[in-house]
Short mmCIF file of C-alpha atoms in Angstrom, two decimals:
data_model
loop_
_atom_site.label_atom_id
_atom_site.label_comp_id
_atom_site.label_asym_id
_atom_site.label_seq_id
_atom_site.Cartn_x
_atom_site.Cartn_y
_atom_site.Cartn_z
CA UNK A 1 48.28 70.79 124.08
CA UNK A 2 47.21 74.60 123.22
CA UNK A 3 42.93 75.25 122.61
CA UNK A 4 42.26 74.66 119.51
CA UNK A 5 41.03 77.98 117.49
CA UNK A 6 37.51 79.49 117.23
CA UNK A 7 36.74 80.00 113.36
CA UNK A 8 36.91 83.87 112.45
CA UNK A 9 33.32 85.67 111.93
CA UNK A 10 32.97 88.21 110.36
CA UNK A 11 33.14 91.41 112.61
CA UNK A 12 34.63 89.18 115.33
CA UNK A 13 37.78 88.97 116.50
CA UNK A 14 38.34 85.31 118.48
CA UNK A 15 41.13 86.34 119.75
CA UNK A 16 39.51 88.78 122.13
CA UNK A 17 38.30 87.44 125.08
CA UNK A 18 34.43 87.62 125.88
CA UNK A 19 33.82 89.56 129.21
CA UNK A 20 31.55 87.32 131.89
CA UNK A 21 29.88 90.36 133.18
CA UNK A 22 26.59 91.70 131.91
CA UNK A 23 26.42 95.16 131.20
CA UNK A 24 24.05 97.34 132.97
CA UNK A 25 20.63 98.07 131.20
CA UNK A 26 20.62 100.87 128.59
CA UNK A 27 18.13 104.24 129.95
CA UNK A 28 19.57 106.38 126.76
CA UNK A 29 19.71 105.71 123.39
CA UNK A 30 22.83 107.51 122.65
CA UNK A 31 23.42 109.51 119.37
CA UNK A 32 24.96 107.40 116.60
CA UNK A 33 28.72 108.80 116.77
CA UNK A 34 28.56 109.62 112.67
CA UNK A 35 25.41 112.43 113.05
CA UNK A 36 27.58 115.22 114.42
CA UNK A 37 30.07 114.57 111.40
CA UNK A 38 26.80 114.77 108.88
CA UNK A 39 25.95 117.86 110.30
CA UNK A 40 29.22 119.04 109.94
CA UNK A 41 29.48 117.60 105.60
CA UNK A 42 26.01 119.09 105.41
CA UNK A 43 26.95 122.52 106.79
CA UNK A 44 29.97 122.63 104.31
CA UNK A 45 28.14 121.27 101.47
CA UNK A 46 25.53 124.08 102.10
CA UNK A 47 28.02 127.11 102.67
CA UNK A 48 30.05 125.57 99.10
CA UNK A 49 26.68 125.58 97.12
CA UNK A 50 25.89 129.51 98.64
CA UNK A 51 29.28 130.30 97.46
CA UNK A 52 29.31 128.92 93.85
CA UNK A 53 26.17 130.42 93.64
CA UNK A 54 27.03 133.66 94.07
CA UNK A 55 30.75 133.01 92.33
CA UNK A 56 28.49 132.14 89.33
CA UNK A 57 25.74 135.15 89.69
CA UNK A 58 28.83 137.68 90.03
CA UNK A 59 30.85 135.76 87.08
CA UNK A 60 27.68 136.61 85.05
CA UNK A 61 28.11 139.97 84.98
CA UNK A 62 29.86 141.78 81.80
CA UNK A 63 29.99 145.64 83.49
CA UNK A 64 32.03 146.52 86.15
CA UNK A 65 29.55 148.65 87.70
CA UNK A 66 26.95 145.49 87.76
CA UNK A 67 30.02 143.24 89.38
CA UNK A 68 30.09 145.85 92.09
CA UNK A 69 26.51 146.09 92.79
CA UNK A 70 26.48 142.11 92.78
CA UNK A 71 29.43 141.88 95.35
CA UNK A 72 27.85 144.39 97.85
CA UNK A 73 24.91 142.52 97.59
CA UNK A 74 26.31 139.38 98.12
CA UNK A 75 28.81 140.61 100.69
CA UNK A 76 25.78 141.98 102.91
CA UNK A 77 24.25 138.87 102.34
CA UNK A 78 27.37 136.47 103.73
CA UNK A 79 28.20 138.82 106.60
CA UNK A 80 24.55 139.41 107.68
CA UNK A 81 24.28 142.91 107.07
CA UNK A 82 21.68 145.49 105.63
CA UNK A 83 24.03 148.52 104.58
CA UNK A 84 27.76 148.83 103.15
CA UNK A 85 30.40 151.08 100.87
CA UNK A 86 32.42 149.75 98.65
CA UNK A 87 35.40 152.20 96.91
CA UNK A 88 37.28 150.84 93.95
CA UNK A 89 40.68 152.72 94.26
CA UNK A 90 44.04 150.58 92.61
CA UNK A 91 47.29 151.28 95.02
CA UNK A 92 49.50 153.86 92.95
CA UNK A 93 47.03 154.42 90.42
CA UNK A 94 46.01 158.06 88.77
CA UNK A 95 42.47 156.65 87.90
CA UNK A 96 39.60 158.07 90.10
CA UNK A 97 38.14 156.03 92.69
CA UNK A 98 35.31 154.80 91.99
CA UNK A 99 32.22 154.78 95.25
CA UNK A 100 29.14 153.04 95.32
CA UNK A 101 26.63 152.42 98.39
CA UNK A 102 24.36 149.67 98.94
CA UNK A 103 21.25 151.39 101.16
CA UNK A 104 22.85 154.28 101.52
CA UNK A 105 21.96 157.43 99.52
CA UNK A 106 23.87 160.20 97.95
CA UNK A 107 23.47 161.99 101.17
CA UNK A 108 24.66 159.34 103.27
CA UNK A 109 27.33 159.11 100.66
CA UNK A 110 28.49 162.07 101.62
CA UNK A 111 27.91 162.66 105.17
CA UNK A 112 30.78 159.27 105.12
CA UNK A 113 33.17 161.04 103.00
CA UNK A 114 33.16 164.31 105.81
CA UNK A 115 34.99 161.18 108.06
CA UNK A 116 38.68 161.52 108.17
CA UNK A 117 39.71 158.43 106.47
CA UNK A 118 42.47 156.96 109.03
CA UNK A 119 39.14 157.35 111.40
CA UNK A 120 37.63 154.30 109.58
CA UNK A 121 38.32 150.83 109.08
CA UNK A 122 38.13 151.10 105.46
CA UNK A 123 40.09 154.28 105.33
CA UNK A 124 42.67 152.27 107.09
CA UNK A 125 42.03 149.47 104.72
CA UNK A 126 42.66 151.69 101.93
CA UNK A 127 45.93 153.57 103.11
CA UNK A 128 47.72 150.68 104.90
CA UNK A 129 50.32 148.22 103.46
CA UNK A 130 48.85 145.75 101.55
CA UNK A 131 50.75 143.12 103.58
CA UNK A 132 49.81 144.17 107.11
CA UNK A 133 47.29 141.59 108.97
CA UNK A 134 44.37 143.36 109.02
CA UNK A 135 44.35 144.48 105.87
CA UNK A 136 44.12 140.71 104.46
CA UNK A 137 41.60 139.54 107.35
CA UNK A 138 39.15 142.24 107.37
CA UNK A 139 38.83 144.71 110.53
CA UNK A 140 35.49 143.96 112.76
CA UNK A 141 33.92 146.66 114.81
CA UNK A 142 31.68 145.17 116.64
CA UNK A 143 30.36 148.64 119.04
CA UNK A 144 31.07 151.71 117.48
CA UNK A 145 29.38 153.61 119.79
CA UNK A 146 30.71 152.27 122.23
CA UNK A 147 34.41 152.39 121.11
CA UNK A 148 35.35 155.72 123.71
CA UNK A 149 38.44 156.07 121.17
CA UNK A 150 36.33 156.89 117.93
CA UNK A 151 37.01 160.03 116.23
CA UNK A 152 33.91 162.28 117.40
CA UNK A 153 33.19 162.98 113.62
CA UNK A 154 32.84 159.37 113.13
CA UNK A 155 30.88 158.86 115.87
CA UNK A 156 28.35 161.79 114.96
CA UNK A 157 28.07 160.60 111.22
CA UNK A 158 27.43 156.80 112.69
CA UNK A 159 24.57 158.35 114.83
CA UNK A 160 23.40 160.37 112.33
CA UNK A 161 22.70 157.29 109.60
CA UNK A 162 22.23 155.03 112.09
CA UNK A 163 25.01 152.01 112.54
CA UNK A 164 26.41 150.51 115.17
CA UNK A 165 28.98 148.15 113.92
CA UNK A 166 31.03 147.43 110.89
CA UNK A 167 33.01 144.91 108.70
CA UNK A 168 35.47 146.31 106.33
CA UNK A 169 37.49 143.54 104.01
CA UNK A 170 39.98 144.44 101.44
CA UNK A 171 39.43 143.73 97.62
CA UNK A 172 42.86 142.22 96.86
CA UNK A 173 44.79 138.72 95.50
CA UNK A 174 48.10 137.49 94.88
CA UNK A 175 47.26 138.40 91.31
CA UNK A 176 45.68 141.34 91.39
CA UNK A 177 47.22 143.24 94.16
CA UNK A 178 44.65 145.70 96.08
CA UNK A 179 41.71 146.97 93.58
CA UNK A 180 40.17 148.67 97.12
CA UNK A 181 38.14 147.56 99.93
CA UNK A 182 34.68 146.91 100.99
CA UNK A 183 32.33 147.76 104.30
CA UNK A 184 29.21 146.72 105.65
CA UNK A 185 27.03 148.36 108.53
CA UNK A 186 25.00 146.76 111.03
CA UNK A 187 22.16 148.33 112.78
CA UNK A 188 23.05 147.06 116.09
CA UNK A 189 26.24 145.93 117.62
CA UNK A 190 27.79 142.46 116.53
CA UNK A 191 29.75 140.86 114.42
CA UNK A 192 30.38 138.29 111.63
CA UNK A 193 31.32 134.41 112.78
CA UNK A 194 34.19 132.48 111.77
CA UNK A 195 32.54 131.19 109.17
CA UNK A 196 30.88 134.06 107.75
CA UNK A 197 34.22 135.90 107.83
CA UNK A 198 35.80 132.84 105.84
CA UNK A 199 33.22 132.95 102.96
CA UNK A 200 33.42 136.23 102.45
CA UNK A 201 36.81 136.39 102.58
CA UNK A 202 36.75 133.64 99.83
CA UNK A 203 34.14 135.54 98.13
CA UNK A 204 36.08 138.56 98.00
CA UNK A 205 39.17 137.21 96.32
CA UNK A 206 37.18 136.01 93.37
CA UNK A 207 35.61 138.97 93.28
CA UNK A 208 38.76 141.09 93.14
CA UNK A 209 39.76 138.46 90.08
CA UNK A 210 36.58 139.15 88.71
CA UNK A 211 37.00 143.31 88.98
CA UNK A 212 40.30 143.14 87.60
CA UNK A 213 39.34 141.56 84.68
CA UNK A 214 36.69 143.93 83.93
CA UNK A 215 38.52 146.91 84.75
CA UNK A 216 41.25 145.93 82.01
CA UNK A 217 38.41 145.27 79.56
CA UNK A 218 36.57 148.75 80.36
CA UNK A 219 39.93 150.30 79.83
CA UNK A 220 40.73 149.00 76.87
CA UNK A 221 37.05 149.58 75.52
CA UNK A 222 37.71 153.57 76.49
CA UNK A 223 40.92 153.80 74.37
CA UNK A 224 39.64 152.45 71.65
CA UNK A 225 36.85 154.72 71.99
CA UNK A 226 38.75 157.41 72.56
CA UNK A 227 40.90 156.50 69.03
CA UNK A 228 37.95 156.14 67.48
CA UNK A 229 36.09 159.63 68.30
CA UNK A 230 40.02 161.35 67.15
CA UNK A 231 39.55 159.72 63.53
CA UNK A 232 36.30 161.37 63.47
CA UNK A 233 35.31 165.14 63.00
CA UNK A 234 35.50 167.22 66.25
CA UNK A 235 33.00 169.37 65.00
CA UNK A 236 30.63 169.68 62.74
CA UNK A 237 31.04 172.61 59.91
CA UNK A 238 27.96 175.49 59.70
CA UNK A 239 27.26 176.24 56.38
CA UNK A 240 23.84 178.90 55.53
CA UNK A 241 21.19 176.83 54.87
CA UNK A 242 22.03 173.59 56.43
CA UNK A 243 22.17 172.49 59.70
CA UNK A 244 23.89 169.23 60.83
CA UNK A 245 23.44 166.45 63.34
CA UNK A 246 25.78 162.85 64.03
CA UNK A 247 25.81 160.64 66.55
CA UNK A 248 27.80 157.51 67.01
CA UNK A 249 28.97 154.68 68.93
CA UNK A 250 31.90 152.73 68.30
CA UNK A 251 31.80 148.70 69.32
CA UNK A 252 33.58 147.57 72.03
CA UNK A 253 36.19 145.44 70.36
CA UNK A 254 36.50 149.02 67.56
CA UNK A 255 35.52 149.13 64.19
CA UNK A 256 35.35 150.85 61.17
CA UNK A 257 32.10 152.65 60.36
CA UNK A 258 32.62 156.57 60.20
CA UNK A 259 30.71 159.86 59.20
CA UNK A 260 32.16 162.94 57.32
CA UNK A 261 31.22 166.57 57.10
CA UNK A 262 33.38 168.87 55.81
CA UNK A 263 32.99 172.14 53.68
CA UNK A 264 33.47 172.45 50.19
CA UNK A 265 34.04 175.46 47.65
CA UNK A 266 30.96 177.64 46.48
CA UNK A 267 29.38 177.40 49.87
CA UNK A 268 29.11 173.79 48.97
CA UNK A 269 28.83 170.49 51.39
CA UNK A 270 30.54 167.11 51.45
CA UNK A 271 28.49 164.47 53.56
CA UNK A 272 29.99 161.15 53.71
CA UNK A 273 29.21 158.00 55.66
CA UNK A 274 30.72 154.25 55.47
CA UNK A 275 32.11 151.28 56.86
CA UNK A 276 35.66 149.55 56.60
CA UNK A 277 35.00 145.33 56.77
CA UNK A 278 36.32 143.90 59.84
CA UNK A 279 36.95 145.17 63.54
CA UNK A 280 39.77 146.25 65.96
CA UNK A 281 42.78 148.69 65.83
CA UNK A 282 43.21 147.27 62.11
CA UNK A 283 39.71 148.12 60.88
CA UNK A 284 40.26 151.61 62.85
CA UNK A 285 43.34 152.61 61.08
CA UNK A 286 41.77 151.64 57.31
CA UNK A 287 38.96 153.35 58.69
CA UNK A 288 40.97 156.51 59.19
CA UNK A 289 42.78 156.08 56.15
CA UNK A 290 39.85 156.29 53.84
CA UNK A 291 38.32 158.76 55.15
CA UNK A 292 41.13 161.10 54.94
CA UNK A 293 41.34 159.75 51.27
CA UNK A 294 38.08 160.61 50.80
CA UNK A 295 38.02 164.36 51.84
CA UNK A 296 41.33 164.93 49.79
CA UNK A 297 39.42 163.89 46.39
CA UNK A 298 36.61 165.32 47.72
CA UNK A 299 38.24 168.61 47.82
CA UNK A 300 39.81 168.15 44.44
CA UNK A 301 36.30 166.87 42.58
CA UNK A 302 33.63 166.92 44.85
CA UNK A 303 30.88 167.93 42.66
CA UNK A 304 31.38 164.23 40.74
CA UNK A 305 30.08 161.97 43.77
CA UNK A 306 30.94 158.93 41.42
CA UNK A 307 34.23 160.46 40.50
CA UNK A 308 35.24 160.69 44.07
CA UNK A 309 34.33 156.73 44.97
CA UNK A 310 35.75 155.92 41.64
CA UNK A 311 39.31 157.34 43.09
CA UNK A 312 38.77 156.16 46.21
CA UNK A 313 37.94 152.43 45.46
CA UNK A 314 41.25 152.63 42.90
CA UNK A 315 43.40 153.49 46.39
CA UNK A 316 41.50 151.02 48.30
CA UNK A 317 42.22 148.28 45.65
CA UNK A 318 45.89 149.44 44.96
CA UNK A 319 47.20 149.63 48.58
CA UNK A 320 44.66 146.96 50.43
CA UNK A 321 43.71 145.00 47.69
CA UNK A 322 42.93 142.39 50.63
CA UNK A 323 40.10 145.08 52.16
CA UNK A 324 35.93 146.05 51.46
CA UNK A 325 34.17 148.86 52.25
CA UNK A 326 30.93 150.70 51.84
CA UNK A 327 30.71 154.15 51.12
CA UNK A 328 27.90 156.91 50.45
CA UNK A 329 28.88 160.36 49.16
CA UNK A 330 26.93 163.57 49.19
CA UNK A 331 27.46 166.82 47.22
CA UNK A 332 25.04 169.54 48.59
CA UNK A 333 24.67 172.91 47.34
CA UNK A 334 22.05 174.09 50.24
CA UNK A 335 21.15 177.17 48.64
CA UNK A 336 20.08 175.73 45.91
CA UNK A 337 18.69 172.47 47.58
CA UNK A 338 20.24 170.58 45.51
CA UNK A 339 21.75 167.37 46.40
CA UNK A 340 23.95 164.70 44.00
CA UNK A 341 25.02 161.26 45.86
CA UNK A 342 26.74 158.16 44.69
CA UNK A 343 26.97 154.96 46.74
CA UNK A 344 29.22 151.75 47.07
CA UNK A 345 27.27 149.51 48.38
CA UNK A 346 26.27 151.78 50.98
CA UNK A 347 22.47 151.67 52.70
CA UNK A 348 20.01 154.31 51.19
CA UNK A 349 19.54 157.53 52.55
CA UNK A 350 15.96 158.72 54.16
CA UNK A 351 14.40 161.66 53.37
CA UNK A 352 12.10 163.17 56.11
CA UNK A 353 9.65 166.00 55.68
CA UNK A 354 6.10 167.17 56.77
CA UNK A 355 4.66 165.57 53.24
CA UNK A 356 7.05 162.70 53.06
CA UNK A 357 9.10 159.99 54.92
CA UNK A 358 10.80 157.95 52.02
CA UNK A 359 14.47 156.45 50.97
CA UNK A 360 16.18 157.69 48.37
CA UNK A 361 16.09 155.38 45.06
CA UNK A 362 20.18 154.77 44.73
CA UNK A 363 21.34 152.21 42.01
CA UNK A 364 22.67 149.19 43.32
CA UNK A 365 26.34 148.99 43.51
CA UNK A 366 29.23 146.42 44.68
CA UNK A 367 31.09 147.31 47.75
CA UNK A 368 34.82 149.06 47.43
CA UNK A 369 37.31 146.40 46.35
CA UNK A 370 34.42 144.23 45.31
CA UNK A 371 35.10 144.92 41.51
CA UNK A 372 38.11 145.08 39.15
CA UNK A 373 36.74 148.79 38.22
CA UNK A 374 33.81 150.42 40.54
CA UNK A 375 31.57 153.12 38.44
CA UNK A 376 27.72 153.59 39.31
CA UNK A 377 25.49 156.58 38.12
CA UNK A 378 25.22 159.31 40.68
CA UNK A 379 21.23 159.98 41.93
CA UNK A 380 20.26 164.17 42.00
CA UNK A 381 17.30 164.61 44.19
CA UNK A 382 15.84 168.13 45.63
CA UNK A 383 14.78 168.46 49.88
CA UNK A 384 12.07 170.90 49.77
CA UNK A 385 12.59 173.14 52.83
CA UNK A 386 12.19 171.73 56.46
CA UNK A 387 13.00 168.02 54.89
CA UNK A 388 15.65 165.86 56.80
CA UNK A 389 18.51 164.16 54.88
CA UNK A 390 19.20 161.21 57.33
CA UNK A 391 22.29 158.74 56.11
CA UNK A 392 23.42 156.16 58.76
CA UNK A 393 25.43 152.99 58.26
CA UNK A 394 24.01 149.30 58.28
CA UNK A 395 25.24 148.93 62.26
CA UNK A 396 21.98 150.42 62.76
CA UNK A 397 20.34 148.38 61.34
CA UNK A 398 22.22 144.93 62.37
CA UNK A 399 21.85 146.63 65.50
CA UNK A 400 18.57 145.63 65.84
CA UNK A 401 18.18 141.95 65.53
CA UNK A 402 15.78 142.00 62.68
CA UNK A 403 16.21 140.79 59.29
CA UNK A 404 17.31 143.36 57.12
CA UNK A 405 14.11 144.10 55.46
CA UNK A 406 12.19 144.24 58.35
CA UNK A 407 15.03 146.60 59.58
CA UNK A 408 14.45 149.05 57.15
CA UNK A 409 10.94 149.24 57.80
CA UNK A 410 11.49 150.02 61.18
CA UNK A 411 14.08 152.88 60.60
CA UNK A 412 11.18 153.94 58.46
CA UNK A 413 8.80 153.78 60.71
CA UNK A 414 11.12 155.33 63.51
CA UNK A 415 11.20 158.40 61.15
CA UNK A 416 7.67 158.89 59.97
CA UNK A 417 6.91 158.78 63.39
CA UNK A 418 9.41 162.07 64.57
CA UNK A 419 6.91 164.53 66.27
CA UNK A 420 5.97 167.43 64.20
CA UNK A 421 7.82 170.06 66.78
CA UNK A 422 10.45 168.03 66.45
CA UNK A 423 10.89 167.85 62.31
CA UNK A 424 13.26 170.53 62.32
CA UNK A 425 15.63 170.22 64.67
CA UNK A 426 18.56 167.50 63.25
CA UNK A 427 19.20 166.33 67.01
CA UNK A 428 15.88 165.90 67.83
CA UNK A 429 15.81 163.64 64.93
CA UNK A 430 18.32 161.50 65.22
CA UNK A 431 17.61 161.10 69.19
CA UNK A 432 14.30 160.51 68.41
CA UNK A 433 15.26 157.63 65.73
CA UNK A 434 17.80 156.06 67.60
CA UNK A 435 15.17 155.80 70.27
CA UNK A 436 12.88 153.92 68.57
CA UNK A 437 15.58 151.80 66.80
CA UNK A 438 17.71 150.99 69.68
CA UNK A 439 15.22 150.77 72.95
CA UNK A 440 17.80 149.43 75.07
CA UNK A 441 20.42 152.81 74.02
CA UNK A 442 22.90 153.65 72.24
CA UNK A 443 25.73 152.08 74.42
CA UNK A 444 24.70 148.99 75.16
CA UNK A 445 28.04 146.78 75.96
CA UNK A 446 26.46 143.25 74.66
CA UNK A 447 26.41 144.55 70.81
CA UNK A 448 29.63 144.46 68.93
CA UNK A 449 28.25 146.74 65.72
CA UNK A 450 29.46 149.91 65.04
CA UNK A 451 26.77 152.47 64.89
CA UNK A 452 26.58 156.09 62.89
CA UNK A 453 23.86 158.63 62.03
CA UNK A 454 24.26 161.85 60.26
CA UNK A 455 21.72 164.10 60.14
CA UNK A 456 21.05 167.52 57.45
CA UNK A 457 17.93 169.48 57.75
CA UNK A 458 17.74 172.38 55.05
CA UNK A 459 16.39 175.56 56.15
#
């Protein structure tokens, strides 16, 4: 007859036979067998949170040259170093290389560049295949100076500035390819861990995401730059009696405000500013279209401002009925001061002078391609000599952040407030007014408005 059966407890197994013996007294506590694995999760969790920190700090950056600042920093900052070099140079590509140095000055800069490049790390980074070991993994120096193989220029320059050991990692991805490589500089001899080598190396592959991203966008913000300054005059003309100024700054995605200055017959001026709705290649092409427009009938019947946005909003409305645009038109005769304009919805102009700072009183008019037939008297006003015609387009004034009519008292007050020296001198002014409009510059990448000033001070 078998035993009968112990009920099953929980945790117990009744099957397993109790042992007789005691067990010997405990003199240790010993470590609960789960602490080294929380130390482990807690290490991880801490070296993740690092990591999308910094993934988020670099992701926040909208320049490339800010994204490369931010990933030296952070670099030096994962690998445990002070110093480093980073060069942005694309495999195959014609584009200059691009160098920037994290505690290392323009000297230093170039002391590094008298270093035969196969004598470096990042050199060897740089020229190797992109598929070789050590190019994906990083090269660690750990004693330079104590390396008796290292080229003796090397050597002298890492004396000179005052590093003993180096990290170089390359700036590539599957995606990407190699954008160019990174190093960092230790004061004394070492090396980065493991896992300092595995963040970074992490780090870096984002990074190179990141780069290639904003080099595309850069590059594609300097063509259409570069289309946009083509559609515009090269130079401005020099006519007795008149001398000119312009400045302007296209937006990054291109768009379609533009300036004009061409001579006319009699010793006669055309000034012309305005802006084509909407932005990008299309906006650039209308953009160029008009304007061209524009100087033909200017040529043909300049002295009629009104007759000359008359034909052009007829064009506009026959070929892009679909399209608006603004448009300001100056006949000048500069020695006789004289000075007719006509304006589709088109901002004022500002007249600047040692007795007066005020807009011109234009009638108001509908945009081009607003109306079934556009026709607004033309406005004849006399600069007394020394005065500053200033015409600009709204970007400048969008530009700003302001309400419109507080805009236009601050372009005001930008102009009354031109130094004295400085009153004849049309660069001076415009510098001077963009200045105080625009604190942050001309070409700052956040703002997608067109910008355009055009200066003429009469002698």
């Amino acid at each position: 007859m078998s035993a009968p059966h112990l009920p099953k407890v929980a945790g117990i197994d009744p099957e397993v036979p109790v042992s007789t013996q005691t067990a010997a007294p405990l003199r240790e506590i010993p470590a609960a067998p789960g602490a080294f694995i929380q130390d482990r999760l807690a290490g991880w969790v801490s070296d993740l949170t690092t990591l999308h920190e910094l993934t988020e700090r670099l992701a926040a950056t909208a320049t490339l040259d800010a994204a490369l600042n931010e990933l030296l920093h952070a670099g030096a900052a994962l690998v445990g170093a002070r110093r480093g070099l980073l060069v942005l140079e694309r495999a195959g590509s014609t584009t200059p290389s691009t160098t920037l140095g994290l505690g290392l000055g323009p000297a230093d800069l170039g002391h590094l560049e008298t270093v035969e490049r196969s004598a470096t790390a990042l050199g060897r980074i740089l020229d190797g295949p992109p598929e070789a070991a050590d190019a994906r993994d990083g090269i660690a120096t750990p004693d330079l100076l104590g390396n008796q193989d290292l080229d003796p220029r090397h050597r002298e320059v890492a004396t000179r500035l005052g590093y003993a050991a180096s990290y170089a990692l390359p700036l590539a991805s599957e995606a990407a390819g190699r954008l160019g490589g990174a190093v960092w500089l230790y004061d004394e001899p070492g090396e980065p861990s493991e896992k300092q080598r595995h963040l970074v190396g992490l780090y870096a592959r984002y990074a190179t995401e990141h780069l290639a991203r904003l080099t595309e966008l850069e590059r594609a913000r300097a063509d259409i730059a570069t289309v946009a300054e083509e559609l515009l005059p090269s130079r401005l003309p020099r006519i007795p009696g008149v001398r000119l100024a312009a400045r302007h700054r296209t937006g990054p995605q291109g768009g379609g405000d533009w300036y004009d200055a061409l001579p006319l017959p009699d010793h006669a001026l055309g000034l012309a500013v305005g802006s084509v709705g909407g932005s990008g290649p299309s906006a650039m092409a209308a953009m160029g279209r008009l304007r061209a427009s524009l100087r033909a009938y200017a040529v043909m019947e300049g002295e009629d401002p009104v007759a000359v946005l008359s034909d052009l909003e007829l064009l506009l409305r026959l070929t892009e009925p679909a399209r608006t645009a603004t448009a300001l038109f100056a006949y000048c005769e500069p020695a006789a001061r004289k000075v007719v304009l006509a304006g589709a919805g088109h901002t004022p102009p500002l007249v600047l002078g040692d007795r007066r700072c005020e807009y011109v009183e234009t009638t108001l008019s509908a945009p081009l391609g607003m109306l079934a037939c556009w026709e607004a008297p033309s406005v004849e006003f006399s600069p007394a000599p020394g005065e500053t015609v200033l015409l600009y387009t709204d970007g400048l004034l969008r530009r700003t952040g302001d309400a419109m009519d507080r805009a236009f008292a601050r372009l005001h007050s930008a102009a009354a407030s031109v130094p004295k020296a400085d009153r004849h001198d049309p660069a001076a002014v415009t510098d001077h007014v963009l200045r105080a409009m625009l604190p942050d510059g001309l070409d700052r990448s956040d703002s997608t408005e067109d910008v355009v000033v055009l200066a003429a001070h009469f002698d």
